[in-house]
Amino acid sequence: MSNEPTSTEKDLPGGDTVRVECDDNGIGWVYFNRPDKRNAMNPALNVEMYEVLDALEGDDRVKVVVLTGAGSAWSAGMDLKEYFRETDGKPRWVQNRVRRQGTDWQHHKLINYPKPTIAMVNGWCFGGAFVPLVSCDLAIAAEDAKFGLSEVNWGVTPGNLVTRALAEVIPTRDAMYHIMTGEPFDGRDAARMRLVNEAVPADELRARTIELANKLSSLSQWVVRGAKLGFRHSRLMSWEAAEDFLYAKHDQAILYDEQARTTGMQGFLDDKSYRPGLGINSN
Ligand code: COA
């Protein structure tokens, strides 16, 4: 069985810097598509990526979004030429707009995205690329993918929200080490420090990602949405606020997805066809 996407729809969003494919399993493959520039994120890509994610949010063909890179890189971070040098000397509002367009999708859009997102890290992943990496719900890397925060070696602190993003997922000792030394690391290290969920050999990366995406798309989309947003947002709340919010998410999933209540409860209580921890019970 081929792991390649099976269809490329003409009416899918995307353009010069972001490519989109949709397969028959409901996976929307979103590619950073500047392979000649190692998929560095320039202002055009940032605008296009926001538009792509916005469009896929309402596209019924897509149940899970996989963010990956064309060519040898996932993304080499912010485009140092177009994002920084070419905005030097421009009015402050221009610089602010360019910055905002980056975080608009890399943080705000992805963090609040209603559909499950998986970062499939196929190669180089540097600097600013850590923000969309952390903002995706799940991440799988090739064992030999190379990661790094090179900024200190150029005499600047890590840019964008990179440092905050690291604090979200990896232990302090690892974060401090890599933020302060700029030492690169590979996919295995990234998995050990939980920057990604797992690392697999490069030739198994796509198959493993499809397997995970299929699991997610087989579940009620309202339930998955409630579960992921419930976790992301409740962590920052008091217990009292979280209780109210999480019950609201719970009720919302049931309200919007009748099936979740009937089949979910029935499967456990009556048919005994599903028991947590034991998986599907075929008896
Ligand atoms: N910004 C702008 N351009 C970048 C870039 C970035 N972050 N990363 C790569 N490029 C460009 C290079 O300038 C080069 O452009 P050119 O062909 O016009 O000269 C092209 O992409 C290919 O890069 P090259 O370095 O030749 O590729 P490589 O395969 O030998 O090395 C990397 C790949 C990722 C190791 C290397 O490009 C690199 O270290 N990039 C910077 C990564 C980084 O520290 N990013 C942090 C930014 S926040």
mmCIF file of C-alpha atoms and ligand atoms in Angstrom:
data_model
loop_
_atom_site.group_PDB
_atom_site.id
_atom_site.type_symbol
_atom_site.label_atom_id
_atom_site.label_comp_id
_atom_site.label_asym_id
_atom_site.label_seq_id
_atom_site.Cartn_x
_atom_site.Cartn_y
_atom_site.Cartn_z
ATOM 1 C CA MET A 1 0.000 0.000 0.000
ATOM 2 C CA SER A 2 1.426 3.397 -0.953
ATOM 3 C CA ASN A 3 1.783 5.993 1.749
ATOM 4 C CA GLU A 4 1.552 8.829 -0.735
ATOM 5 C CA PRO A 5 -1.498 11.088 -0.738
ATOM 6 C CA THR A 6 -4.041 9.681 -3.166
ATOM 7 C CA SER A 7 -5.620 12.849 -4.480
ATOM 8 C CA THR A 8 -4.743 16.467 -5.079
ATOM 9 C CA GLU A 9 -7.911 18.491 -5.383
ATOM 10 C CA LYS A 10 -7.885 21.532 -7.602
ATOM 11 C CA ASP A 11 -9.993 23.527 -5.183
ATOM 12 C CA LEU A 12 -7.706 23.045 -2.200
ATOM 13 C CA PRO A 13 -6.144 26.193 -0.734
ATOM 14 C CA GLY A 14 -2.430 26.992 -0.947
ATOM 15 C CA GLY A 15 -0.088 28.857 -3.246
ATOM 16 C CA ASP A 16 3.592 29.405 -3.913
ATOM 17 C CA THR A 17 4.854 28.859 -0.375
ATOM 18 C CA VAL A 18 2.337 26.402 1.082
ATOM 19 C CA ARG A 19 1.167 23.257 -0.686
ATOM 20 C CA VAL A 20 -1.896 21.260 0.342
ATOM 21 C CA GLU A 21 -2.941 17.730 -0.498
ATOM 22 C CA CYS A 22 -5.974 15.875 0.732
ATOM 23 C CA ASP A 23 -6.084 12.097 0.814
ATOM 24 C CA ASP A 24 -8.983 9.667 0.998
ATOM 25 C CA ASN A 25 -8.442 9.125 4.733
ATOM 26 C CA GLY A 26 -9.364 12.705 5.598
ATOM 27 C CA ILE A 27 -5.779 13.817 6.133
ATOM 28 C CA GLY A 28 -4.961 17.334 4.976
ATOM 29 C CA TRP A 29 -1.239 17.365 4.186
ATOM 30 C CA VAL A 30 0.070 20.893 4.568
ATOM 31 C CA TYR A 31 3.614 21.467 3.318
ATOM 32 C CA PHE A 32 5.995 24.283 4.067
ATOM 33 C CA ASN A 33 6.913 24.672 0.427
ATOM 34 C CA ARG A 34 10.121 26.647 0.024
ATOM 35 C CA PRO A 35 12.511 23.702 -0.250
ATOM 36 C CA ASP A 36 15.233 25.842 -1.871
ATOM 37 C CA LYS A 37 15.242 28.008 1.257
ATOM 38 C CA ARG A 38 14.886 24.997 3.563
ATOM 39 C CA ASN A 39 11.291 26.096 4.160
ATOM 40 C CA ALA A 40 12.312 29.212 6.053
ATOM 41 C CA MET A 41 9.169 31.103 6.986
ATOM 42 C CA ASN A 42 9.052 34.413 5.128
ATOM 43 C CA PRO A 43 6.214 36.956 5.435
ATOM 44 C CA ALA A 44 4.445 35.547 2.353
ATOM 45 C CA LEU A 45 4.449 32.034 3.812
ATOM 46 C CA ASN A 46 3.084 33.282 7.111
ATOM 47 C CA VAL A 47 0.124 34.951 5.404
ATOM 48 C CA GLU A 48 -0.498 31.968 3.137
ATOM 49 C CA MET A 49 -0.296 29.456 5.979
ATOM 50 C CA TYR A 50 -2.938 31.352 7.943
ATOM 51 C CA GLU A 51 -5.241 31.337 4.922
ATOM 52 C CA VAL A 52 -4.655 27.619 4.346
ATOM 53 C CA LEU A 53 -5.386 26.657 7.948
ATOM 54 C CA ASP A 54 -8.449 28.881 7.931
ATOM 55 C CA ALA A 55 -9.768 27.204 4.789
ATOM 56 C CA LEU A 56 -9.084 23.649 6.029
ATOM 57 C CA GLU A 57 -10.873 24.408 9.283
ATOM 58 C CA GLY A 58 -14.152 24.513 7.374
ATOM 59 C CA ASP A 59 -13.320 21.823 4.812
ATOM 60 C CA ASP A 60 -15.307 18.643 5.448
ATOM 61 C CA ARG A 61 -12.817 16.553 3.482
ATOM 62 C CA VAL A 62 -10.190 17.181 6.147
ATOM 63 C CA LYS A 63 -10.430 15.645 9.606
ATOM 64 C CA VAL A 64 -6.766 15.817 10.632
ATOM 65 C CA VAL A 65 -4.098 18.293 9.521
ATOM 66 C CA VAL A 66 -0.491 17.123 9.138
ATOM 67 C CA LEU A 67 2.103 19.891 8.918
ATOM 68 C CA THR A 68 5.284 18.823 7.161
ATOM 69 C CA GLY A 69 8.008 20.140 4.892
ATOM 70 C CA ALA A 70 8.859 19.781 1.206
ATOM 71 C CA GLY A 71 12.413 18.601 0.540
ATOM 72 C CA SER A 72 15.091 18.125 3.192
ATOM 73 C CA ALA A 73 13.696 20.485 5.825
ATOM 74 C CA TRP A 74 10.684 20.739 8.085
ATOM 75 C CA SER A 75 11.480 24.425 8.460
ATOM 76 C CA ALA A 76 14.751 26.305 8.994
ATOM 77 C CA GLY A 77 12.885 28.862 11.112
ATOM 78 C CA MET A 78 12.146 32.471 10.343
ATOM 79 C CA ASP A 79 13.517 33.730 7.045
ATOM 80 C CA LEU A 80 16.451 35.751 8.306
ATOM 81 C CA LYS A 81 16.632 37.789 5.124
ATOM 82 C CA GLU A 82 13.004 38.615 4.431
ATOM 83 C CA TYR A 83 11.698 38.603 7.975
ATOM 84 C CA PHE A 84 14.539 40.561 9.563
ATOM 85 C CA ARG A 85 17.010 42.257 7.205
ATOM 86 C CA GLU A 86 14.435 43.438 4.695
ATOM 87 C CA THR A 87 12.233 44.956 7.393
ATOM 88 C CA ASP A 88 15.134 46.739 9.115
ATOM 89 C CA GLY A 89 14.637 50.472 8.741
ATOM 90 C CA LYS A 90 10.969 50.072 7.764
ATOM 91 C CA PRO A 91 8.358 51.867 9.901
ATOM 92 C CA ARG A 92 7.696 50.175 13.219
ATOM 93 C CA TRP A 93 4.122 49.304 12.199
ATOM 94 C CA VAL A 94 5.454 47.313 9.236
ATOM 95 C CA GLN A 95 7.783 45.346 11.527
ATOM 96 C CA ASN A 96 4.932 44.786 13.972
ATOM 97 C CA ARG A 97 2.633 43.549 11.237
ATOM 98 C CA VAL A 98 5.215 41.092 9.955
ATOM 99 C CA ARG A 99 5.752 39.763 13.477
ATOM 100 C CA ARG A 100 2.032 39.472 14.127
ATOM 101 C CA GLN A 101 1.450 37.597 10.878
ATOM 102 C CA GLY A 102 3.927 34.995 12.120
ATOM 103 C CA THR A 103 2.363 34.411 15.515
ATOM 104 C CA ASP A 104 -1.165 34.640 14.042
ATOM 105 C CA TRP A 105 -0.830 31.145 12.624
ATOM 106 C CA GLN A 106 2.200 29.689 14.430
ATOM 107 C CA HIS A 107 0.631 30.212 17.808
ATOM 108 C CA HIS A 108 -2.936 31.570 17.927
ATOM 109 C CA LYS A 109 -4.408 29.669 15.000
ATOM 110 C CA LEU A 110 -2.771 26.346 15.771
ATOM 111 C CA ILE A 111 -3.315 26.441 19.529
ATOM 112 C CA ASN A 112 -7.043 27.056 19.041
ATOM 113 C CA TYR A 113 -7.432 24.862 15.982
ATOM 114 C CA PRO A 114 -10.583 22.776 16.224
ATOM 115 C CA LYS A 115 -9.201 19.811 14.262
ATOM 116 C CA PRO A 116 -6.339 17.592 15.421
ATOM 117 C CA THR A 117 -2.917 18.656 14.146
ATOM 118 C CA ILE A 118 0.238 16.565 13.807
ATOM 119 C CA ALA A 119 3.700 17.959 13.085
ATOM 120 C CA MET A 120 5.543 15.437 10.912
ATOM 121 C CA VAL A 121 9.157 16.575 11.250
ATOM 122 C CA ASN A 122 10.955 15.228 8.217
ATOM 123 C CA GLY A 123 14.219 17.212 8.463
ATOM 124 C CA TRP A 124 15.836 20.474 9.634
ATOM 125 C CA CYS A 125 13.876 22.218 12.364
ATOM 126 C CA PHE A 126 15.454 25.414 13.658
ATOM 127 C CA GLY A 127 14.700 28.523 15.670
ATOM 128 C CA GLY A 128 11.294 30.004 14.920
ATOM 129 C CA ALA A 129 10.053 26.635 13.641
ATOM 130 C CA PHE A 130 9.818 25.474 17.256
ATOM 131 C CA VAL A 131 6.697 27.604 17.694
ATOM 132 C CA PRO A 132 4.451 25.838 15.155
ATOM 133 C CA LEU A 133 6.055 22.552 16.229
ATOM 134 C CA VAL A 134 4.937 23.016 19.824
ATOM 135 C CA SER A 135 1.586 24.480 18.776
ATOM 136 C CA CYS A 136 0.653 21.314 16.882
ATOM 137 C CA ASP A 137 -1.182 18.856 19.135
ATOM 138 C CA LEU A 138 1.140 15.943 18.430
ATOM 139 C CA ALA A 139 4.533 15.597 16.786
ATOM 140 C CA ILE A 140 6.453 12.753 15.199
ATOM 141 C CA ALA A 141 10.016 13.199 13.983
ATOM 142 C CA ALA A 142 12.404 11.255 11.824
ATOM 143 C CA GLU A 143 15.159 9.935 14.086
ATOM 144 C CA ASP A 144 17.763 11.757 12.016
ATOM 145 C CA ALA A 145 15.896 15.104 11.811
ATOM 146 C CA LYS A 146 18.110 17.899 13.143
ATOM 147 C CA PHE A 147 16.853 20.482 15.617
ATOM 148 C CA GLY A 148 18.510 23.568 17.032
ATOM 149 C CA LEU A 149 18.272 27.033 18.501
ATOM 150 C CA SER A 150 21.181 28.682 16.752
ATOM 151 C CA GLU A 151 20.430 32.246 17.831
ATOM 152 C CA VAL A 152 22.926 32.584 20.706
ATOM 153 C CA ASN A 153 25.718 31.714 18.309
ATOM 154 C CA TRP A 154 24.862 34.829 16.307
ATOM 155 C CA GLY A 155 24.771 37.022 19.361
ATOM 156 C CA VAL A 156 20.994 37.281 19.703
ATOM 157 C CA THR A 157 18.487 35.687 22.072
ATOM 158 C CA PRO A 158 16.024 33.169 20.615
ATOM 159 C CA GLY A 159 13.422 35.103 18.652
ATOM 160 C CA ASN A 160 9.674 35.057 18.448
ATOM 161 C CA LEU A 161 7.891 32.882 21.056
ATOM 162 C CA VAL A 162 10.431 30.086 20.842
ATOM 163 C CA THR A 163 11.496 30.215 24.468
ATOM 164 C CA ARG A 164 7.921 30.255 25.728
ATOM 165 C CA ALA A 165 7.022 27.403 23.431
ATOM 166 C CA LEU A 166 9.833 25.242 24.813
ATOM 167 C CA ALA A 167 8.674 25.915 28.367
ATOM 168 C CA GLU A 168 5.348 24.389 27.380
ATOM 169 C CA VAL A 169 6.677 20.948 26.549
ATOM 170 C CA ILE A 170 10.237 20.162 27.593
ATOM 171 C CA PRO A 171 11.971 19.917 30.970
ATOM 172 C CA THR A 172 13.739 23.029 32.236
ATOM 173 C CA ARG A 173 17.238 21.509 32.210
ATOM 174 C CA ASP A 174 16.966 20.516 28.552
ATOM 175 C CA ALA A 175 15.394 23.853 27.608
ATOM 176 C CA MET A 176 18.067 25.882 29.398
ATOM 177 C CA TYR A 177 20.854 23.813 27.870
ATOM 178 C CA HIS A 178 19.699 24.225 24.307
ATOM 179 C CA ILE A 179 18.572 27.841 24.657
ATOM 180 C CA MET A 180 21.916 28.818 26.213
ATOM 181 C CA THR A 181 24.334 26.731 24.131
ATOM 182 C CA GLY A 182 22.589 26.528 20.768
ATOM 183 C CA GLU A 183 23.782 22.898 20.541
ATOM 184 C CA PRO A 184 21.860 20.986 17.850
ATOM 185 C CA PHE A 185 20.131 17.682 18.602
ATOM 186 C CA ASP A 186 18.383 14.949 16.647
ATOM 187 C CA GLY A 187 14.920 13.384 16.544
ATOM 188 C CA ARG A 188 15.778 10.769 19.183
ATOM 189 C CA ASP A 189 16.850 13.522 21.599
ATOM 190 C CA ALA A 190 13.696 15.472 20.753
ATOM 191 C CA ALA A 191 11.588 12.445 21.715
ATOM 192 C CA ARG A 192 13.550 11.870 24.915
ATOM 193 C CA MET A 193 12.922 15.435 26.055
ATOM 194 C CA ARG A 194 9.274 15.280 24.841
ATOM 195 C CA LEU A 195 9.589 17.994 22.224
ATOM 196 C CA VAL A 196 7.977 15.374 19.975
ATOM 197 C CA ASN A 197 5.861 12.365 20.953
ATOM 198 C CA GLU A 198 8.089 9.884 19.208
ATOM 199 C CA ALA A 199 10.913 9.475 16.722
ATOM 200 C CA VAL A 200 10.893 6.797 14.047
ATOM 201 C CA PRO A 201 13.247 5.850 11.206
ATOM 202 C CA ALA A 202 12.807 8.279 8.322
ATOM 203 C CA ASP A 203 11.372 5.623 6.006
ATOM 204 C CA GLU A 204 8.608 4.866 8.530
ATOM 205 C CA LEU A 205 7.702 8.462 9.272
ATOM 206 C CA ARG A 206 4.793 8.840 6.877
ATOM 207 C CA ALA A 207 3.281 5.443 7.650
ATOM 208 C CA ARG A 208 3.385 6.078 11.400
ATOM 209 C CA THR A 209 1.858 9.535 10.916
ATOM 210 C CA ILE A 210 -0.969 8.083 8.833
ATOM 211 C CA GLU A 211 -1.581 5.444 11.488
ATOM 212 C CA LEU A 212 -1.901 8.109 14.166
ATOM 213 C CA ALA A 213 -4.043 10.367 11.978
ATOM 214 C CA ASN A 214 -6.371 7.468 11.190
ATOM 215 C CA LYS A 215 -6.850 6.814 14.879
ATOM 216 C CA LEU A 216 -7.790 10.459 15.419
ATOM 217 C CA SER A 217 -10.123 10.660 12.444
ATOM 218 C CA SER A 218 -11.944 7.469 13.520
ATOM 219 C CA LEU A 219 -13.176 9.248 16.669
ATOM 220 C CA SER A 220 -16.015 11.719 17.057
ATOM 221 C CA GLN A 221 -14.626 15.033 15.832
ATOM 222 C CA TRP A 222 -16.627 16.953 18.430
ATOM 223 C CA VAL A 223 -15.228 14.821 21.198
ATOM 224 C CA VAL A 224 -11.639 15.151 19.970
ATOM 225 C CA ARG A 225 -12.109 18.894 19.650
ATOM 226 C CA GLY A 226 -13.539 19.198 23.163
ATOM 227 C CA ALA A 227 -10.813 16.980 24.608
ATOM 228 C CA LYS A 228 -7.890 18.858 23.089
ATOM 229 C CA LEU A 229 -9.171 22.377 23.702
ATOM 230 C CA GLY A 230 -10.246 21.324 27.172
ATOM 231 C CA PHE A 231 -6.689 20.318 28.020
ATOM 232 C CA ARG A 232 -5.002 23.302 26.401
ATOM 233 C CA HIS A 233 -7.141 25.950 28.049
ATOM 234 C CA SER A 234 -8.003 24.425 31.414
ATOM 235 C CA ARG A 235 -4.324 24.184 32.394
ATOM 236 C CA LEU A 236 -4.240 27.945 32.774
ATOM 237 C CA MET A 237 -7.421 28.131 34.878
ATOM 238 C CA SER A 238 -8.249 27.779 38.533
ATOM 239 C CA TRP A 239 -9.805 24.426 39.431
ATOM 240 C CA GLU A 240 -13.192 26.091 39.801
ATOM 241 C CA ALA A 241 -13.033 27.761 36.392
ATOM 242 C CA ALA A 242 -11.707 24.541 34.870
ATOM 243 C CA GLU A 243 -14.590 22.538 36.295
ATOM 244 C CA ASP A 244 -17.106 24.874 34.709
ATOM 245 C CA PHE A 245 -15.227 25.036 31.399
ATOM 246 C CA LEU A 246 -14.605 21.299 31.101
ATOM 247 C CA TYR A 247 -18.230 20.428 31.818
ATOM 248 C CA ALA A 248 -19.230 22.975 29.199
ATOM 249 C CA LYS A 249 -16.924 21.243 26.696
ATOM 250 C CA HIS A 250 -18.319 17.879 27.733
ATOM 251 C CA ASP A 251 -21.914 19.053 27.242
ATOM 252 C CA GLN A 252 -21.018 20.739 23.965
ATOM 253 C CA ALA A 253 -19.617 17.518 22.526
ATOM 254 C CA ILE A 254 -22.764 15.628 23.498
ATOM 255 C CA LEU A 255 -25.013 18.410 22.252
ATOM 256 C CA TYR A 256 -23.300 18.581 18.874
ATOM 257 C CA ASP A 257 -22.682 14.871 18.515
ATOM 258 C CA GLU A 258 -25.636 12.752 19.560
ATOM 259 C CA GLN A 259 -23.705 9.670 18.571
ATOM 260 C CA ALA A 260 -21.138 10.280 21.292
ATOM 261 C CA ARG A 261 -23.759 9.882 23.988
ATOM 262 C CA THR A 262 -25.716 6.969 22.591
ATOM 263 C CA THR A 263 -22.975 4.787 21.160
ATOM 264 C CA GLY A 264 -20.382 5.761 23.734
ATOM 265 C CA MET A 265 -22.519 4.999 26.782
ATOM 266 C CA GLN A 266 -24.199 2.015 25.192
ATOM 267 C CA GLY A 267 -20.886 0.517 24.145
ATOM 268 C CA PHE A 268 -19.623 0.583 27.707
ATOM 269 C CA LEU A 269 -22.761 0.082 29.822
ATOM 270 C CA ASP A 270 -24.977 -2.221 27.749
ATOM 271 C CA ASP A 271 -23.054 -4.006 25.013
ATOM 272 C CA LYS A 272 -19.779 -4.099 26.928
ATOM 273 C CA SER A 273 -18.176 -3.761 23.509
ATOM 274 C CA TYR A 274 -15.595 -1.237 24.692
ATOM 275 C CA ARG A 275 -13.737 -1.156 27.993
ATOM 276 C CA PRO A 276 -11.073 1.462 28.616
ATOM 277 C CA GLY A 277 -7.680 -0.106 29.095
ATOM 278 C CA LEU A 278 -8.705 -3.339 27.421
ATOM 279 C CA GLY A 279 -9.677 -1.851 24.069
ATOM 280 C CA ILE A 280 -12.416 -3.418 21.995
ATOM 281 C CA ASN A 281 -13.974 -6.472 23.618
ATOM 282 C CA SER A 282 -14.875 -8.933 20.895
ATOM 283 C CA ASN A 283 -16.707 -11.376 23.211
HETATM 284 N N1 COA B 1 16.499 32.249 6.606
HETATM 285 C C1 COA B 1 16.760 32.624 5.362
HETATM 286 N N2 COA B 1 17.311 31.805 4.444
HETATM 287 C C2 COA B 1 17.601 30.554 4.841
HETATM 288 C C3 COA B 1 17.369 30.099 6.131
HETATM 289 C C4 COA B 1 16.775 31.007 7.052
HETATM 290 N N3 COA B 1 16.455 30.663 8.306
HETATM 291 N N4 COA B 1 17.776 28.808 6.223
HETATM 292 C C5 COA B 1 18.247 28.496 5.012
HETATM 293 N N5 COA B 1 18.153 29.548 4.173
HETATM 294 C C6 COA B 1 18.551 29.644 2.767
HETATM 295 C C7 COA B 1 20.059 29.803 2.606
HETATM 296 O O1 COA B 1 20.442 31.146 2.773
HETATM 297 C C8 COA B 1 20.245 29.296 1.195
HETATM 298 O O2 COA B 1 19.816 30.285 0.313
HETATM 299 P P1 COA B 1 20.676 30.592 -1.041
HETATM 300 O O3 COA B 1 20.609 29.315 -1.834
HETATM 301 O O4 COA B 1 19.945 31.718 -1.704
HETATM 302 O O5 COA B 1 22.063 30.908 -0.592
HETATM 303 C C9 COA B 1 19.229 28.156 1.099
HETATM 304 O O6 COA B 1 18.274 28.409 2.111
HETATM 305 C C10 COA B 1 19.815 26.790 1.354
HETATM 306 O O7 COA B 1 20.496 26.828 2.590
HETATM 307 P P2 COA B 1 21.875 26.031 2.838
HETATM 308 O O8 COA B 1 22.433 26.542 4.109
HETATM 309 O O9 COA B 1 22.722 26.109 1.622
HETATM 310 O O10 COA B 1 21.304 24.542 2.991
HETATM 311 P P3 COA B 1 21.959 23.292 3.761
HETATM 312 O O11 COA B 1 21.107 22.120 3.412
HETATM 313 O O12 COA B 1 23.416 23.202 3.503
HETATM 314 O O13 COA B 1 21.779 23.616 5.323
HETATM 315 C C11 COA B 1 20.485 24.351 7.232
HETATM 316 C C12 COA B 1 20.476 23.614 5.886
HETATM 317 C C13 COA B 1 19.040 24.398 7.729
HETATM 318 C C14 COA B 1 21.380 23.601 8.232
HETATM 319 C C15 COA B 1 21.071 25.778 7.065
HETATM 320 O O14 COA B 1 20.413 26.417 5.976
HETATM 321 C C16 COA B 1 20.889 26.664 8.263
HETATM 322 O O15 COA B 1 21.644 26.535 9.226
HETATM 323 N N6 COA B 1 19.893 27.583 8.244
HETATM 324 C C17 COA B 1 19.632 28.485 9.353
HETATM 325 C C18 COA B 1 18.833 27.747 10.422
HETATM 326 C C19 COA B 1 18.589 28.632 11.626
HETATM 327 O O16 COA B 1 19.461 28.803 12.449
HETATM 328 N N7 COA B 1 17.371 29.192 11.713
HETATM 329 C C20 COA B 1 16.967 30.014 12.812
HETATM 330 C C21 COA B 1 16.157 31.135 12.262
HETATM 331 S S1 COA B 1 15.032 31.790 13.495
#
